[in-house]
Amino acid sequence: DPDEEDGNASDDEDGDGDKKLCRVDTATRDFEEVKEGDVTLDDFKSDDVFIFDSGETVFVWVGSNASSAEKKNGLPIAHNYLRESGQPWRTVSVMKEGSKCKEFAAALAA
């Protein structure tokens, strides 16, 4: 029955389980993987900038206490992340801690 697969049909071809959370590291101008798989809002810390890869969209989450260097470098480092992922065409969304974003909430819940 094709309806049974409906939940995963829109996911990318690599399948489930490619959620990843990386912390932006301004000292190395790179990212460090923090967690893979089940990511929750508790994994995000206010004094950092994170790159959250939902498998479809990449979010740059900017913590309210992040340094100005982290805030400035979040997006360029996310572009590096996309280049290295082999899928540079995916969407990148930037969001500040505390802001409401339906896509982000849905990606976390997925």
mmCIF file of N, CA and C in Angstrom:
data_model
loop_
_atom_site.group_PDB
_atom_site.id
_atom_site.type_symbol
_atom_site.label_atom_id
_atom_site.label_comp_id
_atom_site.label_asym_id
_atom_site.label_seq_id
_atom_site.Cartn_x
_atom_site.Cartn_y
_atom_site.Cartn_z
ATOM 1 N N ASP A 1 0.834 -1.198 0.000
ATOM 2 C CA ASP A 1 0.000 0.000 0.000
ATOM 3 C C ASP A 1 0.872 1.253 0.000
ATOM 4 N N PRO A 2 0.781 2.091 -1.009
ATOM 5 C CA PRO A 2 1.658 3.273 -1.092
ATOM 6 C C PRO A 2 1.427 4.270 0.036
ATOM 7 N N ASP A 3 0.224 4.260 0.631
ATOM 8 C CA ASP A 3 -0.055 5.209 1.721
ATOM 9 C C ASP A 3 0.792 4.945 2.954
ATOM 10 N N GLU A 4 1.216 3.704 3.135
ATOM 11 C CA GLU A 4 2.010 3.367 4.319
ATOM 12 C C GLU A 4 3.353 4.092 4.326
ATOM 13 N N GLU A 5 3.900 4.351 3.165
ATOM 14 C CA GLU A 5 5.204 5.006 3.080
ATOM 15 C C GLU A 5 5.102 6.518 3.033
ATOM 16 N N ASP A 6 3.883 7.035 3.099
ATOM 17 C CA ASP A 6 3.666 8.463 2.903
ATOM 18 C C ASP A 6 4.492 9.337 3.838
ATOM 19 N N GLY A 7 4.702 8.904 5.070
ATOM 20 C CA GLY A 7 5.449 9.706 6.032
ATOM 21 C C GLY A 7 6.888 9.953 5.618
ATOM 22 N N ASN A 8 7.489 9.029 4.903
ATOM 23 C CA ASN A 8 8.895 9.166 4.530
ATOM 24 C C ASN A 8 9.096 9.523 3.063
ATOM 25 N N ALA A 9 8.010 9.585 2.309
ATOM 26 C CA ALA A 9 8.137 9.790 0.870
ATOM 27 C C ALA A 9 8.783 11.128 0.531
ATOM 28 N N SER A 10 8.552 12.153 1.366
ATOM 29 C CA SER A 10 9.093 13.469 1.036
ATOM 30 C C SER A 10 10.504 13.673 1.588
ATOM 31 N N ASP A 11 10.979 12.743 2.398
ATOM 32 C CA ASP A 11 12.342 12.868 2.936
ATOM 33 C C ASP A 11 13.351 12.712 1.811
ATOM 34 N N ASP A 12 14.572 13.194 2.045
ATOM 35 C CA ASP A 12 15.561 13.040 0.977
ATOM 36 C C ASP A 12 15.920 11.564 0.823
ATOM 37 N N GLU A 13 16.608 11.242 -0.242
ATOM 38 C CA GLU A 13 16.811 9.848 -0.610
ATOM 39 C C GLU A 13 17.713 9.095 0.349
ATOM 40 N N ASP A 14 18.465 9.811 1.185
ATOM 41 C CA ASP A 14 19.323 9.132 2.145
ATOM 42 C C ASP A 14 18.514 8.489 3.269
ATOM 43 N N GLY A 15 17.232 8.838 3.367
ATOM 44 C CA GLY A 15 16.381 8.261 4.391
ATOM 45 C C GLY A 15 16.443 9.036 5.691
ATOM 46 N N ASP A 16 15.829 8.465 6.725
ATOM 47 C CA ASP A 16 15.765 9.112 8.032
ATOM 48 C C ASP A 16 17.109 9.082 8.732
ATOM 49 N N GLY A 17 17.163 9.779 9.863
ATOM 50 C CA GLY A 17 18.336 9.668 10.715
ATOM 51 C C GLY A 17 19.469 10.566 10.305
ATOM 52 N N ASP A 18 19.251 11.502 9.363
ATOM 53 C CA ASP A 18 20.368 12.369 9.061
ATOM 54 C C ASP A 18 20.286 13.715 9.751
ATOM 55 N N LYS A 19 19.553 13.797 10.847
ATOM 56 C CA LYS A 19 19.562 15.039 11.628
ATOM 57 C C LYS A 19 20.911 15.175 12.308
ATOM 58 N N LYS A 20 21.449 16.390 12.262
ATOM 59 C CA LYS A 20 22.768 16.631 12.850
ATOM 60 C C LYS A 20 22.786 17.988 13.504
ATOM 61 N N LEU A 21 23.477 18.084 14.618
ATOM 62 C CA LEU A 21 23.646 19.364 15.297
ATOM 63 C C LEU A 21 25.135 19.638 15.425
ATOM 64 N N CYS A 22 25.561 20.804 14.932
ATOM 65 C CA CYS A 22 26.966 21.197 14.994
ATOM 66 C C CYS A 22 27.082 22.563 15.661
ATOM 67 N N ARG A 23 28.155 22.760 16.401
ATOM 68 C CA ARG A 23 28.407 24.043 17.050
ATOM 69 C C ARG A 23 29.416 24.817 16.214
ATOM 70 N N VAL A 24 29.145 26.104 16.025
ATOM 71 C CA VAL A 24 30.062 26.968 15.290
ATOM 72 C C VAL A 24 31.259 27.273 16.191
ATOM 73 N N ASP A 25 32.450 27.049 15.674
ATOM 74 C CA ASP A 25 33.673 27.303 16.430
ATOM 75 C C ASP A 25 34.451 28.411 15.721
ATOM 76 N N THR A 26 34.431 29.609 16.314
ATOM 77 C CA THR A 26 35.087 30.736 15.645
ATOM 78 C C THR A 26 36.600 30.651 15.743
ATOM 79 N N ALA A 27 37.124 29.919 16.714
ATOM 80 C CA ALA A 27 38.585 29.781 16.834
ATOM 81 C C ALA A 27 39.151 29.067 15.615
ATOM 82 N N THR A 28 38.448 28.039 15.150
ATOM 83 C CA THR A 28 38.927 27.276 13.996
ATOM 84 C C THR A 28 38.216 27.686 12.703
ATOM 85 N N ARG A 29 37.226 28.589 12.805
ATOM 86 C CA ARG A 29 36.376 28.977 11.674
ATOM 87 C C ARG A 29 35.772 27.736 11.014
ATOM 88 N N ASP A 30 35.322 26.829 11.865
ATOM 89 C CA ASP A 30 34.771 25.569 11.400
ATOM 90 C C ASP A 30 33.586 25.196 12.292
ATOM 91 N N PHE A 31 33.068 24.001 12.116
ATOM 92 C CA PHE A 31 31.963 23.515 12.935
ATOM 93 C C PHE A 31 32.377 22.204 13.579
ATOM 94 N N GLU A 32 31.790 21.938 14.728
ATOM 95 C CA GLU A 32 32.088 20.719 15.467
ATOM 96 C C GLU A 32 30.770 19.983 15.687
ATOM 97 N N GLU A 33 30.707 18.717 15.262
ATOM 98 C CA GLU A 33 29.466 17.954 15.437
ATOM 99 C C GLU A 33 29.243 17.677 16.916
ATOM 100 N N VAL A 34 28.031 18.001 17.388
ATOM 101 C CA VAL A 34 27.674 17.836 18.790
ATOM 102 C C VAL A 34 26.792 16.611 18.979
ATOM 103 N N LYS A 35 25.890 16.393 18.027
ATOM 104 C CA LYS A 35 24.916 15.320 18.189
ATOM 105 C C LYS A 35 24.396 14.892 16.834
ATOM 106 N N GLU A 36 24.049 13.618 16.725
ATOM 107 C CA GLU A 36 23.435 13.103 15.504
ATOM 108 C C GLU A 36 22.202 12.311 15.898
ATOM 109 N N GLY A 37 21.142 12.411 15.098
ATOM 110 C CA GLY A 37 19.926 11.660 15.392
ATOM 111 C C GLY A 37 18.879 12.531 16.058
ATOM 112 N N ASP A 38 18.486 12.158 17.267
ATOM 113 C CA ASP A 38 17.400 12.844 17.972
ATOM 114 C C ASP A 38 17.901 14.127 18.619
ATOM 115 N N VAL A 39 17.548 15.264 18.038
ATOM 116 C CA VAL A 39 17.981 16.574 18.535
ATOM 117 C C VAL A 39 16.769 17.269 19.158
ATOM 118 N N THR A 40 16.954 17.843 20.353
ATOM 119 C CA THR A 40 15.880 18.585 21.003
ATOM 120 C C THR A 40 16.343 20.012 21.278
ATOM 121 N N LEU A 41 15.412 20.869 21.631
ATOM 122 C CA LEU A 41 15.740 22.269 21.915
ATOM 123 C C LEU A 41 16.726 22.380 23.077
ATOM 124 N N ASP A 42 16.710 21.409 23.991
ATOM 125 C CA ASP A 42 17.641 21.413 25.136
ATOM 126 C C ASP A 42 19.102 21.289 24.694
ATOM 127 N N ASP A 43 19.331 20.795 23.476
ATOM 128 C CA ASP A 43 20.698 20.634 22.977
ATOM 129 C C ASP A 43 21.322 21.959 22.538
ATOM 130 N N PHE A 44 20.511 22.991 22.390
ATOM 131 C CA PHE A 44 20.984 24.306 21.951
ATOM 132 C C PHE A 44 21.323 25.143 23.185
ATOM 133 N N LYS A 45 22.492 25.774 23.193
ATOM 134 C CA LYS A 45 22.934 26.590 24.335
ATOM 135 C C LYS A 45 22.972 28.062 23.933
ATOM 136 N N SER A 46 22.487 28.936 24.832
ATOM 137 C CA SER A 46 22.354 30.369 24.539
ATOM 138 C C SER A 46 23.655 31.064 24.194
ATOM 139 N N ASP A 47 24.792 30.539 24.662
ATOM 140 C CA ASP A 47 26.049 31.246 24.416
ATOM 141 C C ASP A 47 26.791 30.733 23.189
ATOM 142 N N ASP A 48 26.091 30.033 22.310
ATOM 143 C CA ASP A 48 26.719 29.514 21.097
ATOM 144 C C ASP A 48 25.824 29.732 19.882
ATOM 145 N N VAL A 49 26.396 29.498 18.713
ATOM 146 C CA VAL A 49 25.652 29.466 17.453
ATOM 147 C C VAL A 49 25.750 28.035 16.949
ATOM 148 N N PHE A 50 24.622 27.478 16.528
ATOM 149 C CA PHE A 50 24.579 26.089 16.084
ATOM 150 C C PHE A 50 24.104 25.987 14.649
ATOM 151 N N ILE A 51 24.555 24.937 13.983
ATOM 152 C CA ILE A 51 24.063 24.567 12.665
ATOM 153 C C ILE A 51 23.260 23.294 12.876
ATOM 154 N N PHE A 52 21.956 23.372 12.596
ATOM 155 C CA PHE A 52 21.076 22.216 12.747
ATOM 156 C C PHE A 52 20.649 21.758 11.360
ATOM 157 N N ASP A 53 21.023 20.542 11.015
ATOM 158 C CA ASP A 53 20.699 19.959 9.719
ATOM 159 C C ASP A 53 19.554 18.973 9.914
ATOM 160 N N SER A 54 18.392 19.314 9.363
ATOM 161 C CA SER A 54 17.218 18.449 9.533
ATOM 162 C C SER A 54 17.194 17.320 8.510
ATOM 163 N N GLY A 55 18.128 17.331 7.576
ATOM 164 C CA GLY A 55 18.107 16.368 6.475
ATOM 165 C C GLY A 55 17.581 17.013 5.204
ATOM 166 N N GLU A 56 16.724 18.035 5.371
ATOM 167 C CA GLU A 56 16.204 18.772 4.214
ATOM 168 C C GLU A 56 16.691 20.213 4.245
ATOM 169 N N THR A 57 16.533 20.858 5.400
ATOM 170 C CA THR A 57 16.902 22.262 5.564
ATOM 171 C C THR A 57 18.006 22.379 6.599
ATOM 172 N N VAL A 58 18.845 23.385 6.439
ATOM 173 C CA VAL A 58 19.885 23.675 7.419
ATOM 174 C C VAL A 58 19.515 24.981 8.109
ATOM 175 N N PHE A 59 19.500 24.942 9.445
ATOM 176 C CA PHE A 59 19.175 26.123 10.238
ATOM 177 C C PHE A 59 20.426 26.612 10.948
ATOM 178 N N VAL A 60 20.645 27.915 10.920
ATOM 179 C CA VAL A 60 21.688 28.531 11.741
ATOM 180 C C VAL A 60 20.942 29.141 12.922
ATOM 181 N N TRP A 61 21.123 28.550 14.089
ATOM 182 C CA TRP A 61 20.435 28.986 15.310
ATOM 183 C C TRP A 61 21.404 29.853 16.107
ATOM 184 N N VAL A 62 21.015 31.101 16.344
ATOM 185 C CA VAL A 62 21.895 32.070 16.999
ATOM 186 C C VAL A 62 21.434 32.262 18.439
ATOM 187 N N GLY A 63 22.260 31.801 19.380
ATOM 188 C CA GLY A 63 21.951 31.944 20.801
ATOM 189 C C GLY A 63 21.999 33.405 21.224
ATOM 190 N N SER A 64 21.150 33.771 22.186
ATOM 191 C CA SER A 64 21.044 35.178 22.596
ATOM 192 C C SER A 64 22.323 35.712 23.233
ATOM 193 N N ASN A 65 23.157 34.838 23.784
ATOM 194 C CA ASN A 65 24.411 35.288 24.406
ATOM 195 C C ASN A 65 25.643 34.942 23.572
ATOM 196 N N ALA A 66 25.441 34.611 22.310
ATOM 197 C CA ALA A 66 26.572 34.276 21.438
ATOM 198 C C ALA A 66 27.432 35.513 21.198
ATOM 199 N N SER A 67 28.711 35.290 20.998
ATOM 200 C CA SER A 67 29.621 36.411 20.736
ATOM 201 C C SER A 67 29.343 36.998 19.361
ATOM 202 N N SER A 68 29.781 38.239 19.151
ATOM 203 C CA SER A 68 29.557 38.859 17.839
ATOM 204 C C SER A 68 30.296 38.085 16.753
ATOM 205 N N ALA A 69 31.460 37.519 17.073
ATOM 206 C CA ALA A 69 32.203 36.718 16.092
ATOM 207 C C ALA A 69 31.399 35.481 15.693
ATOM 208 N N GLU A 70 30.766 34.842 16.673
ATOM 209 C CA GLU A 70 29.951 33.663 16.353
ATOM 210 C C GLU A 70 28.762 34.064 15.487
ATOM 211 N N LYS A 71 28.127 35.178 15.837
ATOM 212 C CA LYS A 71 26.964 35.634 15.064
ATOM 213 C C LYS A 71 27.345 35.933 13.624
ATOM 214 N N LYS A 72 28.511 36.577 13.431
ATOM 215 C CA LYS A 72 28.961 36.940 12.080
ATOM 216 C C LYS A 72 29.351 35.719 11.259
ATOM 217 N N ASN A 73 29.907 34.710 11.919
ATOM 218 C CA ASN A 73 30.465 33.573 11.195
ATOM 219 C C ASN A 73 29.505 32.396 11.042
ATOM 220 N N GLY A 74 28.344 32.463 11.670
ATOM 221 C CA GLY A 74 27.408 31.340 11.592
ATOM 222 C C GLY A 74 27.013 30.981 10.174
ATOM 223 N N LEU A 75 26.620 31.979 9.389
ATOM 224 C CA LEU A 75 26.166 31.713 8.022
ATOM 225 C C LEU A 75 27.313 31.259 7.102
ATOM 226 N N PRO A 76 28.467 31.945 7.102
ATOM 227 C CA PRO A 76 29.568 31.446 6.256
ATOM 228 C C PRO A 76 29.998 30.024 6.613
ATOM 229 N N ILE A 77 30.002 29.701 7.898
ATOM 230 C CA ILE A 77 30.389 28.346 8.304
ATOM 231 C C ILE A 77 29.309 27.342 7.892
ATOM 232 N N ALA A 78 28.040 27.760 7.925
ATOM 233 C CA ALA A 78 26.958 26.884 7.446
ATOM 234 C C ALA A 78 27.115 26.594 5.956
ATOM 235 N N HIS A 79 27.560 27.593 5.197
ATOM 236 C CA HIS A 79 27.805 27.352 3.760
ATOM 237 C C HIS A 79 28.944 26.354 3.573
ATOM 238 N N ASN A 80 29.979 26.442 4.397
ATOM 239 C CA ASN A 80 31.066 25.445 4.349
ATOM 240 C C ASN A 80 30.511 24.059 4.667
ATOM 241 N N TYR A 81 29.649 23.993 5.683
ATOM 242 C CA TYR A 81 29.030 22.724 6.075
ATOM 243 C C TYR A 81 28.283 22.122 4.885
ATOM 244 N N LEU A 82 27.486 22.970 4.186
ATOM 245 C CA LEU A 82 26.719 22.481 3.039
ATOM 246 C C LEU A 82 27.627 21.976 1.926
ATOM 247 N N ARG A 83 28.704 22.720 1.673
ATOM 248 C CA ARG A 83 29.652 22.286 0.640
ATOM 249 C C ARG A 83 30.212 20.907 0.983
ATOM 250 N N GLU A 84 30.595 20.718 2.244
ATOM 251 C CA GLU A 84 31.173 19.440 2.667
ATOM 252 C C GLU A 84 30.140 18.323 2.695
ATOM 253 N N SER A 85 28.861 18.666 2.862
ATOM 254 C CA SER A 85 27.811 17.646 2.941
ATOM 255 C C SER A 85 27.519 17.023 1.580
ATOM 256 N N GLY A 86 28.000 17.674 0.516
ATOM 257 C CA GLY A 86 27.722 17.178 -0.825
ATOM 258 C C GLY A 86 26.358 17.598 -1.335
ATOM 259 N N GLN A 87 25.650 18.445 -0.553
ATOM 260 C CA GLN A 87 24.330 18.923 -0.962
ATOM 261 C C GLN A 87 24.265 20.446 -0.808
ATOM 262 N N PRO A 88 25.080 21.185 -1.553
ATOM 263 C CA PRO A 88 25.186 22.633 -1.350
ATOM 264 C C PRO A 88 23.952 23.420 -1.758
ATOM 265 N N TRP A 89 22.986 22.779 -2.419
ATOM 266 C CA TRP A 89 21.809 23.489 -2.911
ATOM 267 C C TRP A 89 20.709 23.625 -1.860
ATOM 268 N N ARG A 90 20.864 22.981 -0.714
ATOM 269 C CA ARG A 90 19.784 23.006 0.280
ATOM 270 C C ARG A 90 19.603 24.393 0.893
ATOM 271 N N THR A 91 18.399 24.643 1.402
ATOM 272 C CA THR A 91 18.031 25.920 2.000
ATOM 273 C C THR A 91 18.728 26.112 3.334
ATOM 274 N N VAL A 92 19.168 27.348 3.594
ATOM 275 C CA VAL A 92 19.710 27.715 4.903
ATOM 276 C C VAL A 92 18.809 28.797 5.485
ATOM 277 N N SER A 93 18.335 28.584 6.719
ATOM 278 C CA SER A 93 17.520 29.579 7.417
ATOM 279 C C SER A 93 18.251 29.999 8.679
ATOM 280 N N VAL A 94 18.290 31.302 8.912
ATOM 281 C CA VAL A 94 18.918 31.823 10.126
ATOM 282 C C VAL A 94 17.810 32.217 11.086
ATOM 283 N N MET A 95 17.956 31.817 12.339
ATOM 284 C CA MET A 95 16.959 32.191 13.341
ATOM 285 C C MET A 95 17.615 32.507 14.672
ATOM 286 N N LYS A 96 17.029 33.479 15.361
ATOM 287 C CA LYS A 96 17.542 33.876 16.673
ATOM 288 C C LYS A 96 16.842 33.072 17.755
ATOM 289 N N GLU A 97 17.560 32.817 18.825
ATOM 290 C CA GLU A 97 16.986 32.114 19.968
ATOM 291 C C GLU A 97 15.712 32.828 20.423
ATOM 292 N N GLY A 98 14.658 32.053 20.656
ATOM 293 C CA GLY A 98 13.400 32.616 21.130
ATOM 294 C C GLY A 98 12.439 33.006 20.024
ATOM 295 N N SER A 99 12.923 33.095 18.777
ATOM 296 C CA SER A 99 12.014 33.447 17.687
ATOM 297 C C SER A 99 11.197 32.228 17.301
ATOM 298 N N LYS A 100 10.019 32.474 16.785
ATOM 299 C CA LYS A 100 9.120 31.386 16.373
ATOM 300 C C LYS A 100 9.356 31.074 14.909
ATOM 301 N N CYS A 101 9.587 29.806 14.631
ATOM 302 C CA CYS A 101 9.794 29.364 13.258
ATOM 303 C C CYS A 101 9.130 27.996 13.115
ATOM 304 N N LYS A 102 8.046 27.960 12.349
ATOM 305 C CA LYS A 102 7.289 26.698 12.198
ATOM 306 C C LYS A 102 8.164 25.599 11.597
ATOM 307 N N GLU A 103 8.983 25.966 10.610
ATOM 308 C CA GLU A 103 9.813 24.968 9.933
ATOM 309 C C GLU A 103 10.824 24.359 10.904
ATOM 310 N N PHE A 104 11.414 25.218 11.767
ATOM 311 C CA PHE A 104 12.387 24.745 12.754
ATOM 312 C C PHE A 104 11.709 23.794 13.748
ATOM 313 N N ALA A 105 10.547 24.214 14.261
ATOM 314 C CA ALA A 105 9.814 23.386 15.230
ATOM 315 C C ALA A 105 9.430 22.036 14.599
ATOM 316 N N ALA A 106 8.998 22.078 13.354
ATOM 317 C CA ALA A 106 8.602 20.836 12.656
ATOM 318 C C ALA A 106 9.819 19.945 12.435
ATOM 319 N N ALA A 107 10.968 20.534 12.102
ATOM 320 C CA ALA A 107 12.179 19.754 11.863
ATOM 321 C C ALA A 107 12.655 19.088 13.152
ATOM 322 N N LEU A 108 12.561 19.797 14.276
ATOM 323 C CA LEU A 108 12.943 19.204 15.560
ATOM 324 C C LEU A 108 12.017 18.048 15.914
ATOM 325 N N ALA A 109 10.722 18.220 15.652
ATOM 326 C CA ALA A 109 9.727 17.228 16.040
ATOM 327 C C ALA A 109 9.751 15.998 15.143
ATOM 328 N N ALA A 110 10.261 16.140 13.942
ATOM 329 C CA ALA A 110 10.218 15.044 12.954
ATOM 330 C C ALA A 110 11.006 13.826 13.408
#
